[in-house]
mmCIF file of C-alpha atoms in Angstrom:
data_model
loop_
_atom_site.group_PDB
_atom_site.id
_atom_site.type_symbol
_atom_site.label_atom_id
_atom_site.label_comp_id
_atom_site.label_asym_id
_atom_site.label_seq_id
_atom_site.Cartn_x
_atom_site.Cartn_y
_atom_site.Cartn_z
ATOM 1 C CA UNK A 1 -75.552 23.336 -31.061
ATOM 2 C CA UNK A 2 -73.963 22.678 -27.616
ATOM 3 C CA UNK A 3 -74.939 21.251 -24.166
ATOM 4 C CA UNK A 4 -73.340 21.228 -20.960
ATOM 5 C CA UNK A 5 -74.067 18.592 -18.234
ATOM 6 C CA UNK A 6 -71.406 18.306 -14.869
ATOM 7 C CA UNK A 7 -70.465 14.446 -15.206
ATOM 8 C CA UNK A 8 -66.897 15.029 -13.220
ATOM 9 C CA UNK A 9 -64.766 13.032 -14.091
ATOM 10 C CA UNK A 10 -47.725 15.494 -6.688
ATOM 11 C CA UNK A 11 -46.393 17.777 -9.342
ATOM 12 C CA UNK A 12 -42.918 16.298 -9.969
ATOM 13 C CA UNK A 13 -39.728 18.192 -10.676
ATOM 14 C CA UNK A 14 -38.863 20.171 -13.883
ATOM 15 C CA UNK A 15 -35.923 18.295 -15.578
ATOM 16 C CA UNK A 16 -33.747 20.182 -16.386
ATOM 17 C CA UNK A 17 -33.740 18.802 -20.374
ATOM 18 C CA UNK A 18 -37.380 18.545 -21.002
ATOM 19 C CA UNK A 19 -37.544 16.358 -23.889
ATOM 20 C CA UNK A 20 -40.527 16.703 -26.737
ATOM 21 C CA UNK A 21 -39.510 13.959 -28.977
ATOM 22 C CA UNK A 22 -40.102 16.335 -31.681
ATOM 23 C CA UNK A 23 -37.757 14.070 -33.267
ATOM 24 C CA UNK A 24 -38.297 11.244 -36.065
ATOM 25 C CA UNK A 25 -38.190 7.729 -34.220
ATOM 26 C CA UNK A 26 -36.014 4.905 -35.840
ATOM 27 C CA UNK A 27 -38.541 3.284 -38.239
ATOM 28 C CA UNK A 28 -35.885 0.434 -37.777
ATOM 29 C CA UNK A 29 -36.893 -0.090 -34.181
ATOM 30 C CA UNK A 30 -40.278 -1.772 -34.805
ATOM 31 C CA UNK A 31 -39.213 -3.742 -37.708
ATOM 32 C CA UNK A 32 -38.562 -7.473 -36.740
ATOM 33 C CA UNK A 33 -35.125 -8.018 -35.898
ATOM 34 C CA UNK A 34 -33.067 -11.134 -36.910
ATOM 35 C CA UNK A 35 -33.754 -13.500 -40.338
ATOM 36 C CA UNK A 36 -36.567 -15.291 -40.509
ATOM 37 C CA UNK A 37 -35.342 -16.954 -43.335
ATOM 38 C CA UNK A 38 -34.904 -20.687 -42.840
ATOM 39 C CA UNK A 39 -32.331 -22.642 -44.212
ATOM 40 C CA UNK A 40 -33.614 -25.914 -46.118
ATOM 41 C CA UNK A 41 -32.789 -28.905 -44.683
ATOM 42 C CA UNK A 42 -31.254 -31.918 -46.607
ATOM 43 C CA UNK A 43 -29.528 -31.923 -49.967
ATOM 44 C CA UNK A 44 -30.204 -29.040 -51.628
ATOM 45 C CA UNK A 45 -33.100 -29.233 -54.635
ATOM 46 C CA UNK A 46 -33.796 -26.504 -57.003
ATOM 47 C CA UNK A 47 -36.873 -26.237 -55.585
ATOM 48 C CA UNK A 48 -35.257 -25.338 -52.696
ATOM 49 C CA UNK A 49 -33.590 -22.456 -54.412
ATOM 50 C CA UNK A 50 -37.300 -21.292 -55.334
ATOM 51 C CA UNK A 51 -38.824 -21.315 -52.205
ATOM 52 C CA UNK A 52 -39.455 -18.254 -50.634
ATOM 53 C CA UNK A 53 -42.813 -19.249 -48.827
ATOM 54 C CA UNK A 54 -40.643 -17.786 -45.313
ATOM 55 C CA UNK A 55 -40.283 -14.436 -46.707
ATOM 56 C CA UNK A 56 -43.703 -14.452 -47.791
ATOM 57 C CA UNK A 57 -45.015 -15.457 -44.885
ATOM 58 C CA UNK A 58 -43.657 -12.649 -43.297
ATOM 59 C CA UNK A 59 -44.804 -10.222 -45.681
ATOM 60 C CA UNK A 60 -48.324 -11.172 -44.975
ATOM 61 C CA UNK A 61 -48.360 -11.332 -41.390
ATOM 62 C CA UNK A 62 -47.187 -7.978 -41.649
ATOM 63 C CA UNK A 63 -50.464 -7.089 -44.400
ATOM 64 C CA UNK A 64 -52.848 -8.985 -42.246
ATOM 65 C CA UNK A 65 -51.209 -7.654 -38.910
ATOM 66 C CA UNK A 66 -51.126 -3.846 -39.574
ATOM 67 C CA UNK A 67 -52.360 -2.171 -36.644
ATOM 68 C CA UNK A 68 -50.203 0.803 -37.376
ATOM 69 C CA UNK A 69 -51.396 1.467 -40.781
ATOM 70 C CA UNK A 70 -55.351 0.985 -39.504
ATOM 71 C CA UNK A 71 -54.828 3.768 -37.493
ATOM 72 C CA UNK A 72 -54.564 6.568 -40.066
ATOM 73 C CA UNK A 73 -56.831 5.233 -42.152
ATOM 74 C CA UNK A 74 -60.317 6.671 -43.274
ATOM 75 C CA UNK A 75 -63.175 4.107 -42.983
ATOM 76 C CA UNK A 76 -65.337 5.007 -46.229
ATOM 77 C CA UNK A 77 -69.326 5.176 -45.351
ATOM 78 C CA UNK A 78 -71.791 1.957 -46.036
ATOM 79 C CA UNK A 79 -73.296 3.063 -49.366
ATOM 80 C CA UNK A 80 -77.290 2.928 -48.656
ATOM 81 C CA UNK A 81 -78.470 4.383 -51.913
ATOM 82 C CA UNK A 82 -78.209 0.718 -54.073
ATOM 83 C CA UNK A 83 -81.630 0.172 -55.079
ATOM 84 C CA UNK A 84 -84.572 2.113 -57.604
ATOM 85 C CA UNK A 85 -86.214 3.461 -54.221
ATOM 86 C CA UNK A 86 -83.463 4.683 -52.251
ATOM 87 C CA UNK A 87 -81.216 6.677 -54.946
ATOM 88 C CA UNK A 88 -83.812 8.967 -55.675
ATOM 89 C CA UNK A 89 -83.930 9.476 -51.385
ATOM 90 C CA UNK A 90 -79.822 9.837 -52.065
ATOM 91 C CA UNK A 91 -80.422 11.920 -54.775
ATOM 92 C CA UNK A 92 -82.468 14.847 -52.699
ATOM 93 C CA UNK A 93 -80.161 14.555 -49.980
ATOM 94 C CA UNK A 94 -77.256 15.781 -52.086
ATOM 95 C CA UNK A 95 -79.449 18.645 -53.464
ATOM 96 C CA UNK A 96 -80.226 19.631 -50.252
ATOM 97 C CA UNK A 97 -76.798 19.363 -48.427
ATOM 98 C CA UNK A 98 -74.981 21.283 -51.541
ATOM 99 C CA UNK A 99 -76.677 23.871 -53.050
ATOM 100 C CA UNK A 100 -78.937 24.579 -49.482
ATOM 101 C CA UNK A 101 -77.161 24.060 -46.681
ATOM 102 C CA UNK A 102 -73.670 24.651 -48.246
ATOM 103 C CA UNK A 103 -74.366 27.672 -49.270
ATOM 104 C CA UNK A 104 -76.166 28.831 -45.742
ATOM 105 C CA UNK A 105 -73.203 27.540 -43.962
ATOM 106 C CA UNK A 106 -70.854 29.670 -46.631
ATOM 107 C CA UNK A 107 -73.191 32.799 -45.271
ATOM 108 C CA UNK A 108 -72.406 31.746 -41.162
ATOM 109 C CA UNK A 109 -68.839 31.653 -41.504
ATOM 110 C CA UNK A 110 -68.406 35.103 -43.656
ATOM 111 C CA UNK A 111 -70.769 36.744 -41.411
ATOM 112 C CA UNK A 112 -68.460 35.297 -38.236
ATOM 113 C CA UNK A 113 -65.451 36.376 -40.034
ATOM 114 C CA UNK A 114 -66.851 40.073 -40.854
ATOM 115 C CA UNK A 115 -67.732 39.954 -37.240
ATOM 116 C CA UNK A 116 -64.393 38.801 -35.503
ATOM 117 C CA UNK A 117 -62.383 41.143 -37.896
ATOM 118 C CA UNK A 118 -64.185 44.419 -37.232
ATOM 119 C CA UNK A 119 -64.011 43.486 -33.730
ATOM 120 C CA UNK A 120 -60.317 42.105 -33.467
ATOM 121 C CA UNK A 121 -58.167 44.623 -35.323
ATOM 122 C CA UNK A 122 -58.857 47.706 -33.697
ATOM 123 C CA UNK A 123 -58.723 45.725 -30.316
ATOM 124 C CA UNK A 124 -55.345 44.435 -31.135
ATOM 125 C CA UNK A 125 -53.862 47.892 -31.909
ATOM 126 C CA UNK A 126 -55.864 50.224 -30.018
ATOM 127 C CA UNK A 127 -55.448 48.513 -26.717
ATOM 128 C CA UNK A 128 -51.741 48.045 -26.948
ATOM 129 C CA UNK A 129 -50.978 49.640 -23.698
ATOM 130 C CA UNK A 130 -53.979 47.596 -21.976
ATOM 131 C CA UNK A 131 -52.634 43.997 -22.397
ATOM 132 C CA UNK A 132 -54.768 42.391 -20.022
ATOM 133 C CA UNK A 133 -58.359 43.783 -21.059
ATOM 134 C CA UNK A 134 -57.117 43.005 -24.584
ATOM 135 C CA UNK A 135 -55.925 39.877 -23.802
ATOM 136 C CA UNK A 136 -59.141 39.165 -22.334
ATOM 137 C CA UNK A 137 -61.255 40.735 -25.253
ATOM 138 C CA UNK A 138 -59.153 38.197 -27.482
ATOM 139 C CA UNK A 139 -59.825 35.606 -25.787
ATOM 140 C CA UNK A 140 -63.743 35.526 -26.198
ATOM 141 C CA UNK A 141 -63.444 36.527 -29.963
ATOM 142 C CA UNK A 142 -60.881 34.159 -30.395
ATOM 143 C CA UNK A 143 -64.121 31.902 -29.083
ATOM 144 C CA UNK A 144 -66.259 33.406 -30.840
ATOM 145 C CA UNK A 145 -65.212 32.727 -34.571
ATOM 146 C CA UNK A 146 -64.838 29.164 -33.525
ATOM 147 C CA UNK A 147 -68.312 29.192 -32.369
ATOM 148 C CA UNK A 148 -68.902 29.982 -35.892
ATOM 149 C CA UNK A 149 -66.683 27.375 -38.009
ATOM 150 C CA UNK A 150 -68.702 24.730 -35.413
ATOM 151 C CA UNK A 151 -71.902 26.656 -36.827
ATOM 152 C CA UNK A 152 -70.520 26.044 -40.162
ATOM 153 C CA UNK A 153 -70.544 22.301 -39.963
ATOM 154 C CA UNK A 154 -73.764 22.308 -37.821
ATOM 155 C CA UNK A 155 -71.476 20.870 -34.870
ATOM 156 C CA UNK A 156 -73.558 19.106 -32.445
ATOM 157 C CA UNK A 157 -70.961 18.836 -29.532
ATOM 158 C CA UNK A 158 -72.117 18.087 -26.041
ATOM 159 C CA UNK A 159 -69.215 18.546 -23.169
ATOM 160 C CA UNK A 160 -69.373 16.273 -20.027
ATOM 161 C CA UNK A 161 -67.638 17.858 -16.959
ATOM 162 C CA UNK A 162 -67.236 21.433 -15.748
ATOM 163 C CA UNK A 163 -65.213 23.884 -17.879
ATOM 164 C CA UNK A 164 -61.567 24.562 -17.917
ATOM 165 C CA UNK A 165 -60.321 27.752 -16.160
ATOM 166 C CA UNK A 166 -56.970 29.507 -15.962
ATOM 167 C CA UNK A 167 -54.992 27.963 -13.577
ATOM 168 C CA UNK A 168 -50.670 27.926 -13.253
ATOM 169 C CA UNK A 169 -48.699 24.849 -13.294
ATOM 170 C CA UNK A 170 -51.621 22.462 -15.169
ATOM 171 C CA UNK A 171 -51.518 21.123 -18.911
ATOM 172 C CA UNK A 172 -54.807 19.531 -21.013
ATOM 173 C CA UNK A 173 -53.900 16.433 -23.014
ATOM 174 C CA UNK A 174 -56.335 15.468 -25.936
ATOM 175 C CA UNK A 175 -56.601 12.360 -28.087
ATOM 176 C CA UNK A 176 -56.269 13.874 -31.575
ATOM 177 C CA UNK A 177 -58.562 13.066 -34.586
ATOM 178 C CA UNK A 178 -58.333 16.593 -37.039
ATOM 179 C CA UNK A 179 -57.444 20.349 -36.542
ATOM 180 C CA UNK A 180 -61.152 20.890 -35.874
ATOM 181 C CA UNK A 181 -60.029 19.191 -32.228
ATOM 182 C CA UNK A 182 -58.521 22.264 -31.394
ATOM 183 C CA UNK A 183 -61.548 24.381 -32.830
ATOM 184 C CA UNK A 184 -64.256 22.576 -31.035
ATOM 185 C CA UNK A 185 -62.247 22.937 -27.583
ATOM 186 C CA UNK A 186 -61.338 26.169 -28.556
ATOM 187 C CA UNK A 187 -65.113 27.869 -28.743
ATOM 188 C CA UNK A 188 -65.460 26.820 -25.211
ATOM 189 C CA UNK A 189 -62.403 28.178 -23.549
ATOM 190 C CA UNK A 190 -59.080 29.765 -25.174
ATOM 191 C CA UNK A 191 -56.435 27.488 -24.973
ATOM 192 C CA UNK A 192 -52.805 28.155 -25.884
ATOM 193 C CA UNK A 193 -52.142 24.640 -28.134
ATOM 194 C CA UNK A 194 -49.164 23.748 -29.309
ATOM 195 C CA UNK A 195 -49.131 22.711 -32.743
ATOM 196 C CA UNK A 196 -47.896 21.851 -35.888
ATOM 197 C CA UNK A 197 -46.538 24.959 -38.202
ATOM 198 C CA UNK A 198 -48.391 24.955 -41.359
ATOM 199 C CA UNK A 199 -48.453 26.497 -44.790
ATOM 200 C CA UNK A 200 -51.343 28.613 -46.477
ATOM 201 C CA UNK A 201 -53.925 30.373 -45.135
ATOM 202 C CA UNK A 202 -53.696 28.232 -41.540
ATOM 203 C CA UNK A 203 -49.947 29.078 -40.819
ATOM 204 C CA UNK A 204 -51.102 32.646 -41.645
ATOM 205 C CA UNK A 205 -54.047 32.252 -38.568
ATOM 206 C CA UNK A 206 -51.372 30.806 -36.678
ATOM 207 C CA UNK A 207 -48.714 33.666 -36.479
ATOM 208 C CA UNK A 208 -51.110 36.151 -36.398
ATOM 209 C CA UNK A 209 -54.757 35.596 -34.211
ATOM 210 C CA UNK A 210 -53.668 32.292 -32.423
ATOM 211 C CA UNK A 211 -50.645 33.635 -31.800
ATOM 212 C CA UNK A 212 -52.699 36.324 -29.345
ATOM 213 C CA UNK A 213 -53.909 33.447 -27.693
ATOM 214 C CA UNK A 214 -49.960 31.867 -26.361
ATOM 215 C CA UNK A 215 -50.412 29.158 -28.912
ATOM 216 C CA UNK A 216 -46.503 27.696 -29.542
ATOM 217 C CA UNK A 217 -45.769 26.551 -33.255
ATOM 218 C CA UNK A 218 -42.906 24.016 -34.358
ATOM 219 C CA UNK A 219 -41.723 22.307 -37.577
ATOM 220 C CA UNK A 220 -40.710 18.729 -37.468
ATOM 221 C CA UNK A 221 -38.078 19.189 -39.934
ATOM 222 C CA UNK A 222 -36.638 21.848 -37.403
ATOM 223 C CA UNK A 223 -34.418 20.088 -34.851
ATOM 224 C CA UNK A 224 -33.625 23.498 -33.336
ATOM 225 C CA UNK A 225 -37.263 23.455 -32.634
ATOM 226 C CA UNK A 226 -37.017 21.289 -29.438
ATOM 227 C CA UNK A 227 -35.234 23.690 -27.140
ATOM 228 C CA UNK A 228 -37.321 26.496 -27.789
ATOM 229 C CA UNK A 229 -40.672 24.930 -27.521
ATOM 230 C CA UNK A 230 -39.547 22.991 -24.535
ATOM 231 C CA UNK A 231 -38.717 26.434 -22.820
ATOM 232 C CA UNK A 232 -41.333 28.106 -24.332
ATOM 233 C CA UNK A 233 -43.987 25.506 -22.571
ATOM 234 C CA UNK A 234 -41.771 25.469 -19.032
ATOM 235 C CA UNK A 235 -42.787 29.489 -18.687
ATOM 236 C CA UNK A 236 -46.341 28.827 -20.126
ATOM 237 C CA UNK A 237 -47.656 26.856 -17.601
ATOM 238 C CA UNK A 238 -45.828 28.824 -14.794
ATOM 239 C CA UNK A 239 -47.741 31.613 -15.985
ATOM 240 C CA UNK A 240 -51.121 32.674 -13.910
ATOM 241 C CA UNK A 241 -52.830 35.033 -16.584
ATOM 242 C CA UNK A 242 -52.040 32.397 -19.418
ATOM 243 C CA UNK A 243 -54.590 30.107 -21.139
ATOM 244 C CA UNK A 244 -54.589 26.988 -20.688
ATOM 245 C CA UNK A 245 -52.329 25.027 -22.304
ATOM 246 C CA UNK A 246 -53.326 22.201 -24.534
ATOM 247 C CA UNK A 247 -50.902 19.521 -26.302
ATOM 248 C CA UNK A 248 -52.383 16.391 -28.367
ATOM 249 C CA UNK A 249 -49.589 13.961 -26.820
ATOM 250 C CA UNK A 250 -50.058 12.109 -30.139
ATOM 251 C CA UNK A 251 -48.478 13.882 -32.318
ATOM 252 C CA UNK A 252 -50.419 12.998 -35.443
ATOM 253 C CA UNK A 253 -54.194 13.235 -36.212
ATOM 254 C CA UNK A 254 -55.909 9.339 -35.605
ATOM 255 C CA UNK A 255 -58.988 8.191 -36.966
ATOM 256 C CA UNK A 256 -60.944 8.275 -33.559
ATOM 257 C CA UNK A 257 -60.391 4.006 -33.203
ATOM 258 C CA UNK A 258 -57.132 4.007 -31.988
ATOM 259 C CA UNK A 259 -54.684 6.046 -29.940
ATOM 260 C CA UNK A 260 -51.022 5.436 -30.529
ATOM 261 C CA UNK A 261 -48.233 6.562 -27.768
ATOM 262 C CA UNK A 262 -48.095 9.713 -26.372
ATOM 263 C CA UNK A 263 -45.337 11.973 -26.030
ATOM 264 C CA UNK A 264 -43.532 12.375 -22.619
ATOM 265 C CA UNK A 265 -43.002 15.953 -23.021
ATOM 266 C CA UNK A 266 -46.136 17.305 -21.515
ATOM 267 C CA UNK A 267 -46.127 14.401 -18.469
ATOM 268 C CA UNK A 268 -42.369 15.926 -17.514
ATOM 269 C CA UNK A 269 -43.540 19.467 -17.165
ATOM 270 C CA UNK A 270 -44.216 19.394 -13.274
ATOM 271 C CA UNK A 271 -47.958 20.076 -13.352
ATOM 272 C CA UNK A 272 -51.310 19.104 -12.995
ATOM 273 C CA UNK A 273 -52.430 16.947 -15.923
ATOM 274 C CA UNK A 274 -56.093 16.999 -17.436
ATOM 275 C CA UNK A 275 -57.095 14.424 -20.055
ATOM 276 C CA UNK A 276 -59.810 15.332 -22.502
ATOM 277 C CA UNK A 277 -61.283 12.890 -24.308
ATOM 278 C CA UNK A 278 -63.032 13.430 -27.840
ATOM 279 C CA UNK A 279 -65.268 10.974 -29.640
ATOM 280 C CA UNK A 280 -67.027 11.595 -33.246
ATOM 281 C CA UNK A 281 -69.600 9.625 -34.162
ATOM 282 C CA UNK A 282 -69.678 9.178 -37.679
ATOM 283 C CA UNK A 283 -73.061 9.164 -38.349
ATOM 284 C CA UNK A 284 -73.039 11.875 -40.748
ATOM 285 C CA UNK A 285 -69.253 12.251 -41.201
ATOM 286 C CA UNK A 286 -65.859 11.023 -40.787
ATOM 287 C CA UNK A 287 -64.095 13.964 -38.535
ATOM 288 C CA UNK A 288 -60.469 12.565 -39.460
ATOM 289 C CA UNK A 289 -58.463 14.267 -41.260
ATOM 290 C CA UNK A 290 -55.542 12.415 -43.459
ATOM 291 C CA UNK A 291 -52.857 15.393 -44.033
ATOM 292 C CA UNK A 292 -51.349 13.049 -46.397
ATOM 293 C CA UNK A 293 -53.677 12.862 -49.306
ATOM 294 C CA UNK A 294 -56.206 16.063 -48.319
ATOM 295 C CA UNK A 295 -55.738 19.651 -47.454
ATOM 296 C CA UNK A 296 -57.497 21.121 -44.778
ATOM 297 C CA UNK A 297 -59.141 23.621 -46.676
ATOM 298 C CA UNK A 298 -60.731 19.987 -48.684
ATOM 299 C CA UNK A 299 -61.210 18.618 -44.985
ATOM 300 C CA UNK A 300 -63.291 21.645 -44.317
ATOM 301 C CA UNK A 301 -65.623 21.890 -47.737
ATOM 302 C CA UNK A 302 -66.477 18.079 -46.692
ATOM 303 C CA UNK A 303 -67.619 18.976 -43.116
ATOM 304 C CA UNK A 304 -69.525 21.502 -44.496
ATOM 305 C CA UNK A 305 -71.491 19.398 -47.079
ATOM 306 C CA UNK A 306 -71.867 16.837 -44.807
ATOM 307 C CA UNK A 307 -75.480 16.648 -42.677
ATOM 308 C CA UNK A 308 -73.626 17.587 -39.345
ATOM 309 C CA UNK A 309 -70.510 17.006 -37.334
ATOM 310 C CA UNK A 310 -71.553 14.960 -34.145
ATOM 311 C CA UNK A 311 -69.495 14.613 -30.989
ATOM 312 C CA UNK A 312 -68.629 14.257 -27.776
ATOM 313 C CA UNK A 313 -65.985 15.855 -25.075
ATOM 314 C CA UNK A 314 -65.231 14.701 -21.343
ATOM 315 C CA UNK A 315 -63.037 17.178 -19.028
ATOM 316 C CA UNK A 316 -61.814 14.120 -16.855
ATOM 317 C CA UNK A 317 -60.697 14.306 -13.458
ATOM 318 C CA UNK A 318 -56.816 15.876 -13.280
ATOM 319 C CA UNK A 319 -54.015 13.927 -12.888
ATOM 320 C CA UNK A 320 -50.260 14.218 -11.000
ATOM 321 C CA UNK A 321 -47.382 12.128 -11.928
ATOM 322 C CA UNK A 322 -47.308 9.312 -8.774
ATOM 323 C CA UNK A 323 -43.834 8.728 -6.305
ATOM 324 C CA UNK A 324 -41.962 6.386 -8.619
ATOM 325 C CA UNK A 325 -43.871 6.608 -11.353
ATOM 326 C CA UNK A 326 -41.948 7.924 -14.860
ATOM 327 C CA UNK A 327 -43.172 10.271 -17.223
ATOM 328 C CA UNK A 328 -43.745 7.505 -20.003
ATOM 329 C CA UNK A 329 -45.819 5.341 -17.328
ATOM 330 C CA UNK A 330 -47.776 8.510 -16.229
ATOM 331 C CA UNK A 331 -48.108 9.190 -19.828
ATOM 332 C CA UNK A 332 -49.380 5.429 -20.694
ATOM 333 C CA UNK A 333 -51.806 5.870 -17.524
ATOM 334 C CA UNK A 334 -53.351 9.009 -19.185
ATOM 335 C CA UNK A 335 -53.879 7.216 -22.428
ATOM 336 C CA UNK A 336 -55.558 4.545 -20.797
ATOM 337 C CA UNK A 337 -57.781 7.060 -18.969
ATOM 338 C CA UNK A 338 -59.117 8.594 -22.528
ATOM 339 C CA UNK A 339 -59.041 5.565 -24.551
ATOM 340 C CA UNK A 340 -61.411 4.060 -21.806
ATOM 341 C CA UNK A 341 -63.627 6.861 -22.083
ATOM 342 C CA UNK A 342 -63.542 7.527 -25.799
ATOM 343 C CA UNK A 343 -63.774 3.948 -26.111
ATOM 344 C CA UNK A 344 -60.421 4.020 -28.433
ATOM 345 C CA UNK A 345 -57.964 0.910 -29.123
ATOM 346 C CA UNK A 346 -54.293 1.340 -27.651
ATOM 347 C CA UNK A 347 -51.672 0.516 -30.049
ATOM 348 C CA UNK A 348 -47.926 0.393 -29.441
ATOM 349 C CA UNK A 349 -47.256 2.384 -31.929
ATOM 350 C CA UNK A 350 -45.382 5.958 -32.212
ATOM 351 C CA UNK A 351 -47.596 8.491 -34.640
ATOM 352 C CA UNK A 352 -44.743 9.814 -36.173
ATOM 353 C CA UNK A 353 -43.737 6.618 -37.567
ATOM 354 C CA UNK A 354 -46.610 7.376 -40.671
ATOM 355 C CA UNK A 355 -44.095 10.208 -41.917
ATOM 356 C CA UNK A 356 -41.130 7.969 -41.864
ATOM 357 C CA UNK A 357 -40.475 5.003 -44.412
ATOM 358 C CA UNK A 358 -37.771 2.011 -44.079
ATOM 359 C CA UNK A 359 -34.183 2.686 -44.622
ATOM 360 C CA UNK A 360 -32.287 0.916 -47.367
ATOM 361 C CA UNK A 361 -30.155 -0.102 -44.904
ATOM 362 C CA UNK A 362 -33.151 -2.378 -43.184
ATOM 363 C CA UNK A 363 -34.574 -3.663 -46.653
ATOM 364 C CA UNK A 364 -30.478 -4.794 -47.502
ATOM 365 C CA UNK A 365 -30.130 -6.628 -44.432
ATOM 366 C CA UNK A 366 -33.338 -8.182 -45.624
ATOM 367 C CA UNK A 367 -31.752 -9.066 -48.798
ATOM 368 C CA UNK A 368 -28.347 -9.967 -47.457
ATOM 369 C CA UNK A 369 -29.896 -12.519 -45.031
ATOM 370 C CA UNK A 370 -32.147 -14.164 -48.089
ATOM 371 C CA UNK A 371 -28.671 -14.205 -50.405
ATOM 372 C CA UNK A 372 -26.496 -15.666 -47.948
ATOM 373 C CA UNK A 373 -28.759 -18.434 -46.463
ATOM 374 C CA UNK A 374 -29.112 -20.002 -50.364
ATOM 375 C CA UNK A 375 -25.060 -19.287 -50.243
ATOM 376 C CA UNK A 376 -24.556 -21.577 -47.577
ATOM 377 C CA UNK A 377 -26.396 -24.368 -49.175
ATOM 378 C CA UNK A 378 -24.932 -23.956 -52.655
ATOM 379 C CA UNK A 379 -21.177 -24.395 -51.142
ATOM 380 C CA UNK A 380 -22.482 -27.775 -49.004
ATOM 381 C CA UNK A 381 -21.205 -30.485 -51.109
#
């Protein structure tokens, strides 16, 4: 179910190395620097040996202060259904979500996938020599079975602000929660998104029907990667007949409270920049999806048991870079722009931090400082 209402919310040079930052950051960066170990004062007591009250001090300032890890995680729902006359309430509400809706939900999607198929394949190969009718016949099937998968959940997704169109030299920049991000924007206009390559039955969607669509794959484990997505995006948005381009500066999927840094590669591209914010509210469901400990494929079966997926998406007003400004204060600016209007917490942090884990080199610095500050005081006579 969808609604539309109109609420409305200096191109700079190409550089000539457009950096992604596709890269792994140094976890090491945004560890504290320096010991914090300090040295008893006095004549050394055994006790003094034993204490290690500093270094556990700073091992729970960092529990207690974790703004990093509260970002990726998922909050688990209030349970409701505690007493004798509310679990038998519970009770018909999983009957009905699982072996009713489920099921009905089950019929949508196969019905939108018989539909798009029959309708896709023999417009992909029989209008080979007509590239831009087919491109445009893509394009609204390509919309179509998303319209469907939205179905699927029973997606009730109102959009503030007018609708993209195809325009050269502009980029739309999303906070990012899950996948389905791209598959709620997606059933309202075709954008090209660049994306994460993955495995199974999404990476096959990926090189085959979103790949009709100008959507640009790369693998973070690929360091090759860089150049050819970074050239592959400079002659995207130059392009006049190409979708619009979306890129979720984050570089991660959030839980919908926070947004961590965004990447400078899509402020340094020269063009027009158009934040999208998206909000879920988790009435029904949490939209986020944690790579790390569920597949999509899970993520999917538990929007689709779930009452409905509720949410909201503002087309703000377009942005250009300002004289002076850099690309990581234009980006920053953007942020603010969609964290204001998603009503999201900014956090310092770099997403891809969550697939990176301290070095031994960091946690034997640690160790070394600890060792030779009780070293020092054993040698004082």
């Amino acid at each position: 179910m969808n609604s539309n209402s109109n609420e409305m919310v200096k191109p700079s040079s190409s550089s000539s190395e457009l950096e992604l930052d596709l890269d792994r950051p140094n976890l090491e960066d945004y560890l504290p620097s320096g010991s914090s170990i300090q040295e008893p004062r006095g004549k050394l007591r055994l006790r003094d040996l034993l204490d290690i009250s500093p270094t556990l001090t700073e091992a729970a300032g960092a529990i207690i202060d974790d703004s990093f890890t509260r970002c990726f995680k998922s909050n688990s729902p209030e349970p409701w259904n505690w007493n004798v006359y509310l679990f038998p309430i519970w009770c018909c509400g999983v009957v009905i979500r699982y072996f009713i809706l489920f099921p009905v939900r089950v019929l949508i999607l196969t019905i939108g996938w018989i539909i798009f198929l029959s309708s896709y394949i023999p417009v992909h190969f029989l209008l080979k020599g007509h590239d831009k009718l087919r491109k445009k016949i893509e394009r609204s099937l390509v919309e179509l079975i998303c319209s469907f998968f939205v179905a699927s959940w029973t997606g009730v997704v109102k959009y503030h602000g007018p609708r993209p169109s195809i325009r050269p030299k502009q980029v739309f920049v999303a906070n990012h929660t899950s996948m389905i991000d791209f598959i709620i924007l997606e059933q309202m206009t075709a954008f090209a998104v660049i994306m994460q390559k993955h495995p199974g039955w999404v990476g096959l969607l990926q090189s085959t029907i979103l790949e009709s669509v100008g959507c640009i794959w790369f693998n973070r484990s690929e360091a090759k990667d860089r150049e050819i997505v970074a050239k592959k995006l400079r002659d995207h948005v130059q392009g006049a007949e190409n979708n619009p381009l979306l890129i979720f500066p984050e570089g991660t999927c959030v839980n919908n409270h926070y947004t961590v840094m965004f990447k400078k590669g899509a402020f340094e591209l020269g063009c027009t920049v158009c934040p999208v914010a998206i909000k879920y509210n988790k009435i029904f469901v949490d939209a986020f999806w944690n790579s790390r400990k569920q597949s999509f494929t899970m993520h999917l079966l538990q929007l689709m048991t779930s009452w409905a997926v509720v949410c909201d998406v503002w087309y703000l007003e377009p942005q250009n870079i300002k004289p002076g400004e850099t690309a990581i204060e234009f980006a920053e600016r953007v942020r603010d722009i969609i964290s204001v209007r998603a009503g999201l917490k900014k956090v310092p942090w770099d997403g891809y931090l969550k697939y990176s884990r301290p070095s031994p080199k960091h946690r034997e610095q640690k160790q070394q400082s600890f060792s030779e500050s009780m070293l020092r005081r054993l040698e004082e006579k």
